[in-house]
mmCIF file of C-alpha atoms in Angstrom:
data_model
loop_
_atom_site.group_PDB
_atom_site.id
_atom_site.type_symbol
_atom_site.label_atom_id
_atom_site.label_comp_id
_atom_site.label_asym_id
_atom_site.label_seq_id
_atom_site.Cartn_x
_atom_site.Cartn_y
_atom_site.Cartn_z
ATOM 1 C CA MET A 1 1.927 8.787 -27.587
ATOM 2 C CA GLN A 2 4.405 6.015 -27.696
ATOM 3 C CA ALA A 3 7.244 8.212 -25.446
ATOM 4 C CA ARG A 4 4.525 8.224 -23.017
ATOM 5 C CA ALA A 5 3.191 4.287 -23.148
ATOM 6 C CA ASP A 6 7.066 3.988 -22.966
ATOM 7 C CA SER A 7 7.356 5.536 -19.312
ATOM 8 C CA VAL A 8 4.889 4.190 -18.119
ATOM 9 C CA ARG A 9 5.797 0.801 -19.320
ATOM 10 C CA ASN A 10 9.613 1.609 -17.818
ATOM 11 C CA ARG A 11 7.868 2.996 -14.549
ATOM 12 C CA ARG A 12 5.913 -0.202 -14.379
ATOM 13 C CA LEU A 13 8.987 -2.269 -14.758
ATOM 14 C CA LEU A 14 11.437 -0.418 -12.213
ATOM 15 C CA LEU A 15 8.772 -0.578 -9.511
ATOM 16 C CA ARG A 16 8.165 -4.917 -9.922
ATOM 17 C CA ALA A 17 12.645 -4.977 -10.163
ATOM 18 C CA ALA A 18 12.874 -2.503 -7.283
ATOM 19 C CA THR A 19 10.517 -4.369 -5.157
ATOM 20 C CA GLU A 20 12.254 -7.749 -5.859
ATOM 21 C CA ALA A 21 15.668 -6.400 -5.223
ATOM 22 C CA PHE A 22 14.775 -4.393 -1.965
ATOM 23 C CA ALA A 23 13.043 -7.836 -0.857
ATOM 24 C CA GLU A 24 16.053 -10.354 -1.398
ATOM 25 C CA CYS A 25 18.836 -8.079 -0.668
ATOM 26 C CA GLY A 26 17.662 -4.983 1.236
ATOM 27 C CA VAL A 27 17.483 -1.328 0.491
ATOM 28 C CA ASP A 28 21.323 -0.749 0.182
ATOM 29 C CA VAL A 29 20.732 -2.203 -3.096
ATOM 30 C CA SER A 30 22.012 0.068 -5.934
ATOM 31 C CA MET A 31 20.251 2.207 -8.191
ATOM 32 C CA HIS A 32 22.554 0.478 -10.831
ATOM 33 C CA THR A 33 21.431 -3.370 -9.911
ATOM 34 C CA ILE A 34 17.580 -2.005 -9.906
ATOM 35 C CA ALA A 35 18.433 -0.786 -13.635
ATOM 36 C CA GLN A 36 19.777 -4.020 -14.499
ATOM 37 C CA ARG A 37 16.869 -6.141 -13.431
ATOM 38 C CA ALA A 38 14.263 -4.155 -15.110
ATOM 39 C CA GLY A 39 16.485 -3.772 -18.227
ATOM 40 C CA VAL A 40 16.225 -0.218 -18.927
ATOM 41 C CA ALA A 41 19.306 2.240 -18.625
ATOM 42 C CA LYS A 42 20.261 3.687 -15.071
ATOM 43 C CA GLY A 43 19.797 6.800 -16.272
ATOM 44 C CA THR A 44 15.718 6.279 -16.606
ATOM 45 C CA VAL A 45 15.970 5.031 -12.649
ATOM 46 C CA PHE A 46 16.587 8.601 -11.854
ATOM 47 C CA ARG A 47 14.129 10.227 -14.359
ATOM 48 C CA HIS A 48 11.551 8.574 -12.444
ATOM 49 C CA PHE A 49 12.680 8.464 -9.095
ATOM 50 C CA PRO A 50 15.407 11.228 -8.284
ATOM 51 C CA THR A 51 16.041 9.224 -5.215
ATOM 52 C CA LYS A 52 16.247 6.175 -3.497
ATOM 53 C CA ASP A 53 13.655 7.313 -0.859
ATOM 54 C CA ASP A 54 11.091 8.111 -3.733
ATOM 55 C CA LEU A 55 11.786 4.611 -5.129
ATOM 56 C CA LEU A 56 11.038 3.474 -1.811
ATOM 57 C CA ALA A 57 7.977 5.591 -1.342
ATOM 58 C CA ALA A 58 6.636 4.445 -4.863
ATOM 59 C CA ILE A 59 6.470 1.072 -3.748
ATOM 60 C CA MET A 60 4.938 1.514 -0.463
ATOM 61 C CA MET A 61 2.167 3.785 -2.319
ATOM 62 C CA GLN A 62 1.428 1.162 -4.139
ATOM 63 C CA LEU A 63 0.088 -0.888 -1.363
ATOM 64 C CA LEU A 64 -1.708 2.029 0.488
ATOM 65 C CA ASP A 65 -3.286 2.738 -2.802
ATOM 66 C CA ARG A 66 -5.072 -0.890 -2.415
ATOM 67 C CA LEU A 67 -5.847 -0.432 0.713
ATOM 68 C CA PHE A 68 -7.449 3.193 -0.024
ATOM 69 C CA LYS A 69 -9.723 1.698 -2.966
ATOM 70 C CA THR A 70 -10.765 -1.104 -0.822
ATOM 71 C CA ALA A 71 -11.635 0.940 2.028
ATOM 72 C CA ASP A 72 -13.108 3.379 0.059
ATOM 73 C CA ARG A 73 -15.731 0.562 -2.070
ATOM 74 C CA LEU A 74 -16.720 -1.009 1.560
ATOM 75 C CA LEU A 75 -17.734 2.252 2.640
ATOM 76 C CA ARG A 76 -20.849 1.998 0.148
ATOM 77 C CA ALA A 77 -21.492 -1.536 1.523
ATOM 78 C CA ASP A 78 -24.774 -1.829 3.238
ATOM 79 C CA ASP A 79 -23.461 -4.362 6.282
ATOM 80 C CA ALA A 80 -21.105 -1.980 7.754
ATOM 81 C CA GLY A 81 -19.972 -4.815 9.877
ATOM 82 C CA ARG A 82 -19.103 -7.396 7.369
ATOM 83 C CA ALA A 83 -17.245 -4.101 5.369
ATOM 84 C CA LEU A 84 -14.909 -3.373 8.231
ATOM 85 C CA LYS A 85 -14.123 -7.284 8.805
ATOM 86 C CA ASP A 86 -13.708 -7.471 4.742
ATOM 87 C CA PHE A 87 -11.328 -4.378 5.093
ATOM 88 C CA MET A 88 -9.441 -5.765 7.783
ATOM 89 C CA GLY A 89 -9.019 -9.437 5.994
ATOM 90 C CA HIS A 90 -7.686 -7.809 2.967
ATOM 91 C CA GLY A 91 -5.284 -5.893 4.667
ATOM 92 C CA ILE A 92 -3.843 -8.619 6.920
ATOM 93 C CA GLY A 93 -3.937 -10.558 3.782
ATOM 94 C CA LEU A 94 -1.472 -8.076 2.088
ATOM 95 C CA LEU A 95 0.536 -8.045 4.543
ATOM 96 C CA ALA A 96 0.829 -11.957 4.822
ATOM 97 C CA ALA A 97 1.567 -12.340 1.212
ATOM 98 C CA ASP A 98 4.641 -10.255 1.366
ATOM 99 C CA ARG A 99 6.388 -10.049 4.260
ATOM 100 C CA ALA A 100 9.364 -9.168 2.920
ATOM 101 C CA PHE A 101 8.061 -6.180 1.315
ATOM 102 C CA CYS A 102 6.898 -5.004 5.140
ATOM 103 C CA ASP A 103 9.910 -5.642 6.686
ATOM 104 C CA VAL A 104 12.417 -4.091 4.038
ATOM 105 C CA ILE A 105 10.320 -1.330 2.469
ATOM 106 C CA GLY A 106 7.431 -0.315 4.966
ATOM 107 C CA ARG A 107 9.146 1.188 7.910
ATOM 108 C CA PRO A 108 11.838 3.165 5.758
ATOM 109 C CA SER A 109 9.361 4.320 3.545
ATOM 110 C CA LEU A 110 7.264 6.057 6.012
ATOM 111 C CA GLN A 111 9.922 8.892 6.481
ATOM 112 C CA HIS A 112 8.748 9.506 3.210
ATOM 113 C CA ALA A 113 5.720 12.750 3.303
ATOM 114 C CA ASP A 114 4.066 11.790 0.391
ATOM 115 C CA VAL A 115 3.033 7.933 2.427
ATOM 116 C CA ARG A 116 2.781 9.538 5.949
ATOM 117 C CA GLU A 117 -0.374 12.254 3.858
ATOM 118 C CA ALA A 118 -1.247 9.038 2.216
ATOM 119 C CA ILE A 119 -1.526 6.851 5.587
ATOM 120 C CA ASP A 120 -3.149 9.958 7.147
ATOM 121 C CA ARG A 121 -6.065 9.622 3.903
ATOM 122 C CA LEU A 122 -6.368 6.024 4.633
ATOM 123 C CA CYS A 123 -6.346 6.327 8.424
ATOM 124 C CA ASP A 124 -9.338 9.069 7.756
ATOM 125 C CA THR A 125 -11.454 6.422 5.843
ATOM 126 C CA VAL A 126 -10.865 3.348 8.197
ATOM 127 C CA GLU A 127 -12.286 5.703 10.781
ATOM 128 C CA ASP A 128 -15.669 6.554 8.402
ATOM 129 C CA LEU A 129 -15.469 2.503 8.090
ATOM 130 C CA THR A 130 -15.847 2.017 12.030
ATOM 131 C CA ALA A 131 -18.139 5.129 12.581
ATOM 132 C CA ARG A 132 -20.382 2.784 9.803
ATOM 133 C CA ALA A 133 -20.221 -0.122 11.908
ATOM 134 C CA ARG A 134 -20.399 1.652 15.233
ATOM 135 C CA GLU A 135 -23.632 3.353 14.165
ATOM 136 C CA GLN A 136 -25.575 -0.139 13.091
ATOM 137 C CA GLY A 137 -24.565 -1.739 16.392
ATOM 138 C CA ALA A 138 -22.179 -4.426 14.920
ATOM 139 C CA VAL A 139 -19.058 -3.274 16.666
ATOM 140 C CA ARG A 140 -18.887 -2.024 19.996
ATOM 141 C CA GLY A 141 -19.140 1.611 20.959
ATOM 142 C CA ASP A 142 -15.868 2.543 21.856
ATOM 143 C CA ILE A 143 -13.905 0.896 18.841
ATOM 144 C CA THR A 144 -12.182 3.505 17.061
ATOM 145 C CA GLY A 145 -10.135 3.635 13.414
ATOM 146 C CA THR A 146 -7.211 3.768 15.432
ATOM 147 C CA ASP A 147 -7.716 0.786 16.916
ATOM 148 C CA ILE A 148 -8.785 -1.276 13.531
ATOM 149 C CA VAL A 149 -5.170 0.308 12.000
ATOM 150 C CA LEU A 150 -3.399 -1.120 14.894
ATOM 151 C CA LEU A 151 -4.720 -4.371 15.013
ATOM 152 C CA LEU A 152 -3.925 -5.295 11.465
ATOM 153 C CA GLY A 153 -0.466 -5.465 12.230
ATOM 154 C CA GLY A 154 -1.309 -7.160 15.241
ATOM 155 C CA ILE A 155 -2.966 -9.304 13.740
ATOM 156 C CA HIS A 156 -0.294 -10.425 11.089
ATOM 157 C CA GLN A 157 2.041 -10.313 14.119
ATOM 158 C CA THR A 158 0.700 -13.069 15.958
ATOM 159 C CA ALA A 159 0.193 -15.491 12.589
ATOM 160 C CA GLN A 160 3.696 -14.629 11.825
ATOM 161 C CA PRO A 161 5.351 -17.937 12.752
ATOM 162 C CA LEU A 162 2.693 -19.752 10.985
ATOM 163 C CA LEU A 163 2.814 -18.394 7.858
ATOM 164 C CA ASP A 164 5.190 -20.601 6.004
ATOM 165 C CA CYS A 165 3.224 -23.691 7.027
ATOM 166 C CA GLU A 166 -0.171 -22.366 7.166
ATOM 167 C CA PRO A 167 -0.414 -19.271 5.304
ATOM 168 C CA ARG A 168 -4.012 -18.692 6.016
ATOM 169 C CA ALA A 169 -3.860 -18.811 9.854
ATOM 170 C CA TRP A 170 -4.241 -15.250 10.205
ATOM 171 C CA GLU A 171 -7.586 -15.993 8.951
ATOM 172 C CA ARG A 172 -8.260 -17.868 12.771
ATOM 173 C CA PHE A 173 -7.057 -14.725 14.688
ATOM 174 C CA LEU A 174 -9.301 -12.214 12.353
ATOM 175 C CA GLU A 175 -12.168 -13.951 13.719
ATOM 176 C CA ILE A 176 -10.982 -14.244 17.398
ATOM 177 C CA ALA A 177 -10.142 -10.474 17.161
ATOM 178 C CA PHE A 178 -13.205 -9.522 15.364
ATOM 179 C CA ASP A 179 -15.688 -11.572 17.863
ATOM 180 C CA GLY A 180 -13.903 -9.076 20.593
ATOM 181 C CA LEU A 181 -15.161 -6.009 18.894
ATOM 182 C CA ARG A 182 -18.613 -6.827 18.207
ATOM 183 C CA ALA A 183 -21.226 -5.157 20.323
ATOM 184 C CA ARG A 184 -22.784 -7.450 23.055
ATOM 185 C CA GLY A 185 -23.178 -5.248 25.928
ATOM 186 C CA ARG A 186 -19.450 -5.300 27.521
ATOM 187 C CA PRO A 187 -18.147 -2.973 29.595
ATOM 188 C CA ALA A 188 -16.410 -0.358 28.365
ATOM 189 C CA LEU A 189 -12.559 -1.201 27.506
ATOM 190 C CA PRO A 190 -10.020 -0.384 30.671
ATOM 191 C CA HIS A 191 -8.101 1.975 28.300
ATOM 192 C CA PRO A 192 -8.756 4.865 26.008
ATOM 193 C CA SER A 193 -8.229 4.391 22.235
ATOM 194 C CA PRO A 194 -4.681 5.285 21.176
ATOM 195 C CA ALA A 195 -4.488 8.833 20.113
ATOM 196 C CA ARG A 196 -5.372 9.335 16.244
ATOM 197 C CA LEU A 197 -2.500 8.264 14.033
ATOM 198 C CA ARG A 198 -0.772 11.064 12.501
ATOM 199 C CA MET A 199 2.484 10.652 10.514
ATOM 200 C CA ALA A 200 3.949 13.626 11.665
ATOM 201 C CA ASP A 201 6.028 11.422 13.602
ATOM 202 C CA PRO A 202 6.275 8.021 12.223
ATOM 203 C CA SER A 203 7.150 6.122 14.930
ATOM 204 C CA CYS A 204 3.750 6.279 16.184
ATOM 205 C CA VAL A 205 2.448 3.546 13.737
ATOM 206 C CA SER A 206 5.613 0.955 14.146
ATOM 207 C CA ALA A 207 3.348 -1.019 15.776
ATOM 208 C CA SER A 208 1.526 -1.324 12.839
ATOM 209 C CA THR A 209 3.752 -1.504 10.103
ATOM 210 C CA GLU A 210 6.480 -3.639 11.352
ATOM 211 C CA THR A 211 6.446 -7.937 10.566
#
């Protein structure tokens, strides 16, 4: 039992140390440096994460897990339109809170199969959130989950130049964007929805993950 507790603790320390090190120094930082920052032996790093790609993926999976749990919880909300907007706010808030994470870790981690599978699973849940909002008439009928996923990165990018002095500026742009999603008898959008985000080609989501 103690060995198990130590293993869980070491993994948590390594993920925290790696996230900070990658944010400060880029993905070229050595596993030895990460071990030192975590206060564990170098061999402990490799027991948990055989390669640096595995470590990058594990960090990204933490973010995706938080997003998935939020989306899954919001699927049970009565007000589907509010739930969709709350999910978008949660996702953009996570991006805004850790820009270095997104810049340094986000895109390299997309090469890992586990990350791609997790994003596929998240996209399915976001599609369900969006479908509920469409059914309740909260958003226009031609809005898809793919639109929502891509808008998360787009809204964050719009607010990025202001984040140092106005860290919550993204809330203004989310309100503007969501106002455009609402159903008000508007004409059809001039371009079809982007293709379903499938992670066989990681470049297809660069617009939603780069900051």
